[in-house]
Coordinates of C-alpha atoms and ligand atoms in Angstrom, one line a residue:
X211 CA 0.0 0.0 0.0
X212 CA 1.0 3.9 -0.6
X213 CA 2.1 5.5 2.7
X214 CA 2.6 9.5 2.8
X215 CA 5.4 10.4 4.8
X216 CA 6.4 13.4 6.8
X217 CA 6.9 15.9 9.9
X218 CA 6.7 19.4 11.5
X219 CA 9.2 19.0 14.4
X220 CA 9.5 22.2 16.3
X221 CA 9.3 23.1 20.1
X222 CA 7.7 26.6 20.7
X223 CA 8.2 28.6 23.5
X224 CA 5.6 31.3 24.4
X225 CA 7.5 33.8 26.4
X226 CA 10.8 33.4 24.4
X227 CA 11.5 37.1 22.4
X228 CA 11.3 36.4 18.6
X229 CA 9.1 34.3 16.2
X230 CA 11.4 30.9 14.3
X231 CA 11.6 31.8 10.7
X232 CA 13.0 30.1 8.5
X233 CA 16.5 29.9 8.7
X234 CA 16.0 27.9 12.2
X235 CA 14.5 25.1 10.1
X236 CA 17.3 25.5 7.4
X237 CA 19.4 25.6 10.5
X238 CA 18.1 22.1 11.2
X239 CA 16.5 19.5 8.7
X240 CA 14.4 20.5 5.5
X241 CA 14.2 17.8 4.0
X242 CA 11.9 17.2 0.4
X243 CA 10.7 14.0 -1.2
X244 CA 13.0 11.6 -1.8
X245 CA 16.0 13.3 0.3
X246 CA 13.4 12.7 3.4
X247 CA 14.6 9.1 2.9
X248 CA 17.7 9.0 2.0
X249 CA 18.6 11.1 5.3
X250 CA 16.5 9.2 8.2
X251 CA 16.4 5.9 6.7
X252 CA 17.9 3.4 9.5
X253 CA 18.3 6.2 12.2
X254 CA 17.1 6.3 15.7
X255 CA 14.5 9.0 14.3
X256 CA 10.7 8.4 14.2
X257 CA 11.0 8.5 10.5
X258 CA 13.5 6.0 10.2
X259 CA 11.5 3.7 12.7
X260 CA 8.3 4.4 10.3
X261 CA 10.1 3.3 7.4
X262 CA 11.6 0.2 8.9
X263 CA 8.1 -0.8 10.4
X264 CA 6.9 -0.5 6.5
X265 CA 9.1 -2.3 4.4
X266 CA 6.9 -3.8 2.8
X267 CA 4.6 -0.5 1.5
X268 CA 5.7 2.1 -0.9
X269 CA 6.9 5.0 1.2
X270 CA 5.5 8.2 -0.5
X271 CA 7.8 11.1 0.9
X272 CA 6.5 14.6 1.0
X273 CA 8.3 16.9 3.4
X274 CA 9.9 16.9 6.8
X275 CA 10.8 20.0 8.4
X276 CA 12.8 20.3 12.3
X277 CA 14.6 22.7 14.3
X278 CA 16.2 21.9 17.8
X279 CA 17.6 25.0 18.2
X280 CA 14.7 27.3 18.2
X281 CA 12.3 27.5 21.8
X282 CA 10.1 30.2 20.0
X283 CA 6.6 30.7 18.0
X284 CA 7.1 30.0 14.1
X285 CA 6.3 32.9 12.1
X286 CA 3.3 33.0 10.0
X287 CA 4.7 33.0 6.9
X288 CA 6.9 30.0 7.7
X289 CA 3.9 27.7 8.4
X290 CA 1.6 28.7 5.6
X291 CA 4.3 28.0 3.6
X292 CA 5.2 24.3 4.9
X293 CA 1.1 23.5 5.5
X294 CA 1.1 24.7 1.3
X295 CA 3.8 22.5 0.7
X296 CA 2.1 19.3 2.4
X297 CA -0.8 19.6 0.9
X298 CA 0.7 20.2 -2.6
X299 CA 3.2 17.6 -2.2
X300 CA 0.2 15.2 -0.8
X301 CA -2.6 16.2 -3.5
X302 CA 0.1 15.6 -6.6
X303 CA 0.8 12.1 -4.8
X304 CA -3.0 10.5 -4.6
X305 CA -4.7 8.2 -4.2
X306 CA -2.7 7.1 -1.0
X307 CA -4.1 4.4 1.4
X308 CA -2.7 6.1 4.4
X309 CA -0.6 9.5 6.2
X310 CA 2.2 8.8 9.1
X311 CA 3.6 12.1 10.4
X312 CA 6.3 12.8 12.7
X313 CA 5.6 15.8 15.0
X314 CA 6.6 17.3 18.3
X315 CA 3.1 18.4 18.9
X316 CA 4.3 21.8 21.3
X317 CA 4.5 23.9 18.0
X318 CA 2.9 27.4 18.7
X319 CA 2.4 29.5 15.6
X320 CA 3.0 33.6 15.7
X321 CA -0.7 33.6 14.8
X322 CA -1.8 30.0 15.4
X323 CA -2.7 27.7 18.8
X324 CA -2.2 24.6 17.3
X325 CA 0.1 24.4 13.8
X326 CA -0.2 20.6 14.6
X327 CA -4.0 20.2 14.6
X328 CA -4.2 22.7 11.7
X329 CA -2.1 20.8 9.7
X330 CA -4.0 17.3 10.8
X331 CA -7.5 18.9 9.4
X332 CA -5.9 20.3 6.2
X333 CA -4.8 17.1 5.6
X334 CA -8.0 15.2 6.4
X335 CA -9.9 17.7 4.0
X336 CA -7.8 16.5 1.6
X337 CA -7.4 12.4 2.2
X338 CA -10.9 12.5 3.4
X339 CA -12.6 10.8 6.2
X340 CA -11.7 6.8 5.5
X341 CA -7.8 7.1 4.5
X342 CA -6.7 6.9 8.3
X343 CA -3.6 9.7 9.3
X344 CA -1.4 8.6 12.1
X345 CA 1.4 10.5 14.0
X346 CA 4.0 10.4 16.5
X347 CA 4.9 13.2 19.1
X348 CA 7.2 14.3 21.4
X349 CA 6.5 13.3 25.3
X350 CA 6.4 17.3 26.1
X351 CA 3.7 17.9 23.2
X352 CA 0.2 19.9 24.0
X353 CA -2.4 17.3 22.7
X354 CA -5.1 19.2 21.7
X355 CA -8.7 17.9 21.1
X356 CA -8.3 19.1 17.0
X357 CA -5.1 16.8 16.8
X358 CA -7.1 13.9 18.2
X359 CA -10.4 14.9 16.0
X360 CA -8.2 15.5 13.1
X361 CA -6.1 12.0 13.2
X362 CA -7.1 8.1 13.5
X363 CA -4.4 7.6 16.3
X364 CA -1.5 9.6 18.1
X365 CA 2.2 7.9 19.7
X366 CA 4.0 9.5 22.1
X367 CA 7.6 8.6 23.2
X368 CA 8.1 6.8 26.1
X369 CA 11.3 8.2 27.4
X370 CA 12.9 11.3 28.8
X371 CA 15.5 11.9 28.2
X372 CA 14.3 11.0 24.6
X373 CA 16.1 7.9 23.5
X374 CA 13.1 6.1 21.8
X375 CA 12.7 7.6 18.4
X376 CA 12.7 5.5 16.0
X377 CA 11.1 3.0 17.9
X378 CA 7.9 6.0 18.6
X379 CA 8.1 5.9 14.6
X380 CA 7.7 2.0 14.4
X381 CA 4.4 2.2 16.7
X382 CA 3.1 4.6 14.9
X383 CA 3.7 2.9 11.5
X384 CA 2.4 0.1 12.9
X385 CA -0.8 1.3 14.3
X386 CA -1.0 3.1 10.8
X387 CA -0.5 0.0 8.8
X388 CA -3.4 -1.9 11.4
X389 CA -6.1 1.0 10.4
X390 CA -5.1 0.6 6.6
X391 CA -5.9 -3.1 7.0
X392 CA -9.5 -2.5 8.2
X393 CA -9.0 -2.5 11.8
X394 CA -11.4 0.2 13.8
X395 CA -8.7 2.6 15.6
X396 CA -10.5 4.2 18.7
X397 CA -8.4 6.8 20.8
X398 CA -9.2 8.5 23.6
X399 CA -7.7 11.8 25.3
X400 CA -7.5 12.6 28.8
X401 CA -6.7 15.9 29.3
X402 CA -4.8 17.2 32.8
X403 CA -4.8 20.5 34.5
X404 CA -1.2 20.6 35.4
X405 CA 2.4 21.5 33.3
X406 CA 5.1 20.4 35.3
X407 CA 8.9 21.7 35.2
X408 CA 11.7 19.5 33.5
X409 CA 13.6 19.2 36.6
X410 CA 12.0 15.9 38.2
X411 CA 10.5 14.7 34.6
X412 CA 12.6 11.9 33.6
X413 CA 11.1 8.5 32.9
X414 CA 14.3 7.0 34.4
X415 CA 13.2 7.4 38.0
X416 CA 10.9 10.2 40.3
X417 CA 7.1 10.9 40.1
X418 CA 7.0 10.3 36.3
X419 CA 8.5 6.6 35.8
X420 CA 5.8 4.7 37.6
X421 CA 3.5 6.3 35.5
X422 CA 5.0 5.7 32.2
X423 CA 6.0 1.9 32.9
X424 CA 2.2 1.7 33.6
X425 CA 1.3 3.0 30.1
X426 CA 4.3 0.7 28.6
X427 CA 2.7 -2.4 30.5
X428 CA -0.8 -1.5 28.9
X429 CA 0.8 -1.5 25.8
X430 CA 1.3 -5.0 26.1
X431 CA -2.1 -6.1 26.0
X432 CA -4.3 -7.2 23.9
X433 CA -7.0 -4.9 21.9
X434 CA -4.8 -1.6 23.2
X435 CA -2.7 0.0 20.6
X436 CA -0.9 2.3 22.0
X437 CA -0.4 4.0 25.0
X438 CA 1.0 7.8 26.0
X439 CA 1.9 9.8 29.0
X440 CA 2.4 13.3 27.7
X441 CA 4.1 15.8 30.3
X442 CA 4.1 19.0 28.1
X443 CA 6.6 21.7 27.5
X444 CA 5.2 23.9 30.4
X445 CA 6.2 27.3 28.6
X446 CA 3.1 27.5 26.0
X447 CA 0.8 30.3 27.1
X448 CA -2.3 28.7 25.0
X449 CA -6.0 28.2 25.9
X450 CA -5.5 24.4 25.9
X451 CA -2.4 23.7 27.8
X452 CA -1.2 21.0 30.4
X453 CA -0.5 17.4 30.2
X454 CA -2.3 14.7 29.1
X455 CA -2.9 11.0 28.4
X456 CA -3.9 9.0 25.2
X457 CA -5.1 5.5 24.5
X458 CA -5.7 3.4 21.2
X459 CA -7.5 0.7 21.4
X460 CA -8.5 -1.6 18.4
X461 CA -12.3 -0.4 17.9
X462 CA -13.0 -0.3 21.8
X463 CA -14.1 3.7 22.9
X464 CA -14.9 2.9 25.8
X465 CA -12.1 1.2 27.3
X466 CA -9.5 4.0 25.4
X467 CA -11.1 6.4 27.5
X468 CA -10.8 4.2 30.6
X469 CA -7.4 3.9 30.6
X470 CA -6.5 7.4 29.7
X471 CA -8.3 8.2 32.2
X472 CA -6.7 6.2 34.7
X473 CA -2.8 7.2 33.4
X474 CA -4.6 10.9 33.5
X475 CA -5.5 10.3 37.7
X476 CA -2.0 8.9 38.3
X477 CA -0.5 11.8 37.1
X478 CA -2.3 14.2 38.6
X479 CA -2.1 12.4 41.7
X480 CA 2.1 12.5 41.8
X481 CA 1.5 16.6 40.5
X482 CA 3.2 18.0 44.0
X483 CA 6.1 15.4 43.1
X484 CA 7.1 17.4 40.2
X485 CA 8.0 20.6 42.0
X486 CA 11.6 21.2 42.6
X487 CA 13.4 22.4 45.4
X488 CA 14.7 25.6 44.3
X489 CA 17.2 28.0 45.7
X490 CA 18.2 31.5 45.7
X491 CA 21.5 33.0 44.5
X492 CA 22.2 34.2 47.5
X493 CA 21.2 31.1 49.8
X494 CA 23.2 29.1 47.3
X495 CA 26.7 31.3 47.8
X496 CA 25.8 31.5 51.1
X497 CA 26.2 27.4 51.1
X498 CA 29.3 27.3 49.2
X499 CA 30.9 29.7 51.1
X500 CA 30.1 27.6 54.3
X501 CA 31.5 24.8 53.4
X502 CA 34.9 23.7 53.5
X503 CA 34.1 21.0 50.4
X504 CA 33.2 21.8 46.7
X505 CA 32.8 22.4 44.4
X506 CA 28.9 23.7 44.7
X507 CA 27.3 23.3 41.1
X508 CA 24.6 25.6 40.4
X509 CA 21.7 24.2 38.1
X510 CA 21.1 27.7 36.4
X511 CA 17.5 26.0 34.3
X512 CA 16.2 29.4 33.2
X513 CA 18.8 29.9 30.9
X514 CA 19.3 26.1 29.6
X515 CA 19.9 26.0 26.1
X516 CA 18.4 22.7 25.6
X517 CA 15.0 24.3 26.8
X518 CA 15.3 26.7 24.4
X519 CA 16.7 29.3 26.5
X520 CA 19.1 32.0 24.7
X521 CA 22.0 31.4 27.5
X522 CA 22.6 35.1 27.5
X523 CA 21.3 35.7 31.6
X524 CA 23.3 38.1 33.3
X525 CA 21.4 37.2 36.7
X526 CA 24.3 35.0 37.9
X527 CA 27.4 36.9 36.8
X528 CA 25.5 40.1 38.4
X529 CA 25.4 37.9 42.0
X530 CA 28.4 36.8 42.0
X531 CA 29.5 40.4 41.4
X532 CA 27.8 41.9 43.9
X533 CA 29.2 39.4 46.4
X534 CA 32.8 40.0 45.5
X535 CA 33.7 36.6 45.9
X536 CA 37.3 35.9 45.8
X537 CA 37.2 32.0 45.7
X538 CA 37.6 30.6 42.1
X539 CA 33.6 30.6 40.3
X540 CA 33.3 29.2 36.8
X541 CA 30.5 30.4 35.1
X542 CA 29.9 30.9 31.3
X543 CA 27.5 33.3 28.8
X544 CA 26.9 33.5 25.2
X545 CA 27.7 37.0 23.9
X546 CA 29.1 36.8 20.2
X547 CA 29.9 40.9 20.5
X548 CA 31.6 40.7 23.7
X549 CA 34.1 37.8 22.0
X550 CA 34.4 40.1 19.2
X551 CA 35.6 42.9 22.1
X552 CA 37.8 40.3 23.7
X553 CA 39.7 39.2 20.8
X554 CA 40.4 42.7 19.6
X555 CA 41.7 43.3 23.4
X556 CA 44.4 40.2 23.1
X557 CA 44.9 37.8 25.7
X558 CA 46.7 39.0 28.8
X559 CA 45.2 42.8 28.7
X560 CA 42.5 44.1 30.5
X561 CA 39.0 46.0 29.5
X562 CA 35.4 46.7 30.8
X563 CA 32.9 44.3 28.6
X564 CA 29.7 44.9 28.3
X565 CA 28.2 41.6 29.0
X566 CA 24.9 39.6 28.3
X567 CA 21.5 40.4 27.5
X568 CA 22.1 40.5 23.6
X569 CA 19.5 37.8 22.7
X570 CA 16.7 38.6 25.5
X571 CA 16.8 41.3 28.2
X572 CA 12.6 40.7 29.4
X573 CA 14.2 38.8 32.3
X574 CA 17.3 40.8 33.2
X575 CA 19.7 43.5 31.2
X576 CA 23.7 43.4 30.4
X577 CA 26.5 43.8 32.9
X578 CA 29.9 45.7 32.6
X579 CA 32.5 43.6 33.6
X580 CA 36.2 44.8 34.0
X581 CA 38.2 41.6 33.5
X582 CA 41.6 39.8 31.5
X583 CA 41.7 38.4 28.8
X584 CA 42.6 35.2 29.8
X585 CA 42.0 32.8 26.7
X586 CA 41.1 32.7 23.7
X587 CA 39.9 29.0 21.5
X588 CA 37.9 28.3 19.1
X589 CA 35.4 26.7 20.6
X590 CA 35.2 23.3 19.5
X591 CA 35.6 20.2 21.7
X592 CA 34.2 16.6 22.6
X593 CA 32.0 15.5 25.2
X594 CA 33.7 12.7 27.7
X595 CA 30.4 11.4 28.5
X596 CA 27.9 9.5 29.4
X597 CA 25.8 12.2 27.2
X598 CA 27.1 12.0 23.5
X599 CA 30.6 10.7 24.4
X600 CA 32.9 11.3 21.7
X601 CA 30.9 13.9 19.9
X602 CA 32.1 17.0 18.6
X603 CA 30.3 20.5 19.9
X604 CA 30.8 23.9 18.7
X605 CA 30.7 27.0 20.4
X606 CA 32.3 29.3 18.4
X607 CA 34.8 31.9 19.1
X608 CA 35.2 31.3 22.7
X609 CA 37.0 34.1 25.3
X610 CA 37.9 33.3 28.7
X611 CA 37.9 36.5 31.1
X612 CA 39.0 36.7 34.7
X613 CA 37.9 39.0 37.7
X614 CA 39.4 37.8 40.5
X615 CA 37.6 34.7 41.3
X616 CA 35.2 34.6 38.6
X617 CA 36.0 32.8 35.8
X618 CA 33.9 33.5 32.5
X619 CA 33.8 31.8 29.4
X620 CA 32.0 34.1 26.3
X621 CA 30.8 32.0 23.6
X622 CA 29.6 32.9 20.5
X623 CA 27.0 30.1 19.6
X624 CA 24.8 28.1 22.3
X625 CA 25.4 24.9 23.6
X626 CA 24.3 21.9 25.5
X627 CA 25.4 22.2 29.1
X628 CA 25.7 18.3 30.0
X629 CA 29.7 18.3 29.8
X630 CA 32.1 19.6 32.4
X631 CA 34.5 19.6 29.2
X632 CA 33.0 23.2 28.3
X633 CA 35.2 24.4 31.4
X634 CA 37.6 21.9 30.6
X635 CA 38.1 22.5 27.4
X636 CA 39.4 26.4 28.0
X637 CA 41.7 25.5 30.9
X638 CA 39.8 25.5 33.5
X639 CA 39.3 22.7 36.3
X640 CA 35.5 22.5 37.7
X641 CA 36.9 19.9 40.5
X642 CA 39.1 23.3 42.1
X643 CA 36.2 25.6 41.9
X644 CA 34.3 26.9 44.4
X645 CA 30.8 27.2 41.7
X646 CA 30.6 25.7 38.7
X647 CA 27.5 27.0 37.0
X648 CA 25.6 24.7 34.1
X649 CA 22.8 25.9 32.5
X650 CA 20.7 22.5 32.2
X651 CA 17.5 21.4 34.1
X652 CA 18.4 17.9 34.8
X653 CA 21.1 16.3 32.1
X654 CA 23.9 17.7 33.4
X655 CA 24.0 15.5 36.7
X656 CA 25.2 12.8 35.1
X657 CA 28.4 14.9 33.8
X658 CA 28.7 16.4 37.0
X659 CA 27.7 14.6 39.7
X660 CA 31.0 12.9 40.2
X661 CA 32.9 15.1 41.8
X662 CA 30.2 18.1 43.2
X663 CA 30.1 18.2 46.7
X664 CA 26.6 19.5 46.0
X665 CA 24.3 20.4 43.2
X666 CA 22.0 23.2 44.0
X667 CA 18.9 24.1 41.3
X668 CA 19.2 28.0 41.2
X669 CA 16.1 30.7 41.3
X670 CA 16.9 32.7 38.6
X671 CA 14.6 34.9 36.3
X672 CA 14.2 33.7 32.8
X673 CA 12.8 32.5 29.7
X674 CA 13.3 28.4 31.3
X675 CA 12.9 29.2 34.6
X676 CA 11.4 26.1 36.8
X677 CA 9.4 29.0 38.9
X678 CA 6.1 28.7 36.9
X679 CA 3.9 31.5 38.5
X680 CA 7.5 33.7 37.7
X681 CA 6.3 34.4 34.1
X682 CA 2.9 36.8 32.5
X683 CA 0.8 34.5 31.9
X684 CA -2.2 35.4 29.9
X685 CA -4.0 32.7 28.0
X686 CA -3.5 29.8 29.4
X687 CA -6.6 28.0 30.8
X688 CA -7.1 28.4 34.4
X689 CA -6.7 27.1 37.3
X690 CA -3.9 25.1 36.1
X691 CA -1.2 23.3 38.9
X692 CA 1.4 24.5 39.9
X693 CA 0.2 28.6 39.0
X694 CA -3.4 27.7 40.7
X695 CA -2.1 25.4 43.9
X696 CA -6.2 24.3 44.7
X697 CA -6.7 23.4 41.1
X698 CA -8.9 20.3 40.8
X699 CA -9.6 17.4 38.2
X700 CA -12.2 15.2 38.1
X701 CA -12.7 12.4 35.3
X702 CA -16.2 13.3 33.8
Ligands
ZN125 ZN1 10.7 16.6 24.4

């Protein structure tokens, strides 16, 4: 049978500055027709999964577009564009006999809720009501009620950290390839009145695990499809936010619903689990200082790049500032100007930067900094693991500048924060310092848990911060947990 193929991967965030255009997706994967194949075919990517899972149909490719390194709204123009190109690409490829999609499902449009659900009911007008349209998503998508109207069956992944791509792709596929042999898909959505920060969200272990082994376990049975646990991306300001749950079942309503419903009370249930134990700057140095052991590793999550943050905060560098600390603080800030400044100084002389703020300044504005030039590198290095061992990272120009104690590295291009080797890397030795900063909700344990004498998760202002109620928001549907604390659910 004919099997369209393709994607809209693309987390939004709704209180990061600018709108994604297009060069964040050319910055990523745009991949047309036949290219979509020949790129993801055997990866751990839900496309690659989808295509193993259907060797034996005629893939029809159309387009898939991603971008990891943008946490904001896609412009308008940007998704009428890609929605005109599905279509297109879909209507010049009928009659098919069914649609897989691979989607994050937390896409936000400049000027559209739900890209995902749009894009669903486009392509039903088109395929009509009996050629069944099955996707995969993200664990941190918003399931809304159009993307379950609008489809025959939805997969979420089952990890996080995500690890289970192509194998979210091969459910998928394979639900897809059940509906296109006749059988009845019936899925039900449960949705939660609660977000919950990344902090304490990995499937690994904490409040989330028990639920998500109970949704793989259901899997296993017979007459149930699939089964999903979605804990959304808790930054989306949208009338239909929170988490949710979603069960397939072959041709049984009733029982889909029953079980989402009973993943959807188990959630909710653990909701006061997710909340992390957060401390101030101050309290934190505080700490440090008092202890004789270290180094103290500050989770700075506001600012994590890998939650789409920009990585330019200024609200640590300002407190350690303040406090005038003398011991040996590493701490790090992308600024491509500043490296700019700092090359033209030379290492070994001395100048007042103008520091941070360059991306965002909603949350907190730059800082002038009279430091050495301590270093300069170009910015490229390998992770030692576990994360991505052996892989090369780029950060682009790099400067190292030194104020007493405080240790800065300036890069030019954002990075993941999992590695210790982004300190190591310049010269500098986390295991002597008295704070290590790393901008990272939860990954970065693993990197540096080995040799902290304690890792503290950091209050700081901005565009990722863990402190829900700390942002404006305005559309969301209320009460919602944490921002309303006597919000209630109740299975109707
Ligand atoms: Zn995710």
């Amino acid at each position: 049978m004919r099997i369209a193929i393709g994607g809209l991967y693309q987390e939004s965030h709704s209180f990061s500055p600018a709108p994604a255009d297009r060069g964040a997706f050319e910055g990523g994967s745009l991949l047309y027709g036949r290219d979509l194949i020949e790129e993801l075919a055997g990866l751990n990517h839900e496309i690659g999964g989808a295509l193993s899972a259907a060797v034996d149909h005629e893939a029809i490719p159309l387009l898939y577009a991603a971008t990891g390194a943008s946490g904001m709204p896609v412009r308008q123009s940007v998704l009428e564009e890609f929605v005109g190109d599905f279509l297109q690409r879909l209507s010049a490829s009928l009659p098919v006999d069914g649609v897989y999609l691979a989607m994050h499902g937390a896409t936000a449009g400049e000027h559209l809720d739900d890209p995902t659900g749009h894009l669903f009911s486009r392509l039903r007008e088109l395929v009509g009501p009996d050629v069944p349209i099955v996707a995969s998503l993200d664990l941190h998508a918003n399931v809304t009620k159009e993307m379950v109207d609008a489809s025959d069956a939805l997969v979420g992944y089952h990890t996080a950290p995500h690890i289970d791509q192509g194998d979210s792709g091969a459910r998928a596929m394979r639900a897809l390839i059940q509906a296109m042999e006749g059988t009845r898909l019936s899925t039900a959505l449960r949705q939660i009145p609660m977000v919950v920060p990344g902090e304490n969200g990995r499937t690994t272990e904490g409040p989330y695990a028990g639920v998500m082994d109970q949704a793989i376990e259901l899997e296993d049975e017979e007459g149930i499809v699939s089964a999903s646990v979605f804990c959304v991306q808790p930054w989306l300001d949208l009338p239909e936010m929170g988490c949710s749950t979603v069960v397939v079942t072959q041709n049984d309503p009733e029982r889909a619903q029953r079980e989402a419903d009973r993943l959807a009370e188990m959630l909710w249930s653990r909701r006061r689990d997710f909340t992390p134990h957060l401390v101030s700057a101050d309290d934190g140095i505080d700490r440090a200082l008092a202890d004789t052991a270290g180094p103290y590793v500050f989770s700075d999550a506001a600012d994590a790049p890998s939650s789409g943050a920009p990585g330019d905060s200024t609200v640590l560098i300002d407190a350690f500032l303040r406090r005038g600390l003398q011991e040996t603080v590493l701490l790090n800030i992308l600024d491509p100007d500043a490296v700019s400044s700092a090359t033209a100084v030379g290492v070994g002389n001395r100048a007042v930067f103008t520091l941070g703020a360059s991306l965002s300044n909603t949350f907190y504005g730059p800082v002038t900094f009279d430091a050495r030039v301590r270093t300069l590198f170009d910015g490229s290095f390998r992770f030692k693991g576990p994360a991505f061992k052996g892989v090369e990272f780029h950060m682009g120009r790099t400067a190292v500048l030194v104020s007493r104690g405080l240790h800065l590295v300036v890069m030019e291009q954002p990075i993941l924060q999992w590695d210790p080797e982004l300190y190591r890397c310049v010269g500098l030795d986390p295991a002597d310092a008295k704070i290590v900063v790393a901008k990272s909700p939860a990954a970065f344990r693993a990197g540096y848990e080995p040799f902290a004498a304690q890792i503290l998760n950091i209050d700081c202002p901005g565009v990722c911060s863990p402190n829900l109620k700390s942002f404006p928001w305005k559309r969301a549907g209320r009460p919602l947990f944490p921002l309303d604390d006597d919000a209630s659910f109740v299975v109707t």
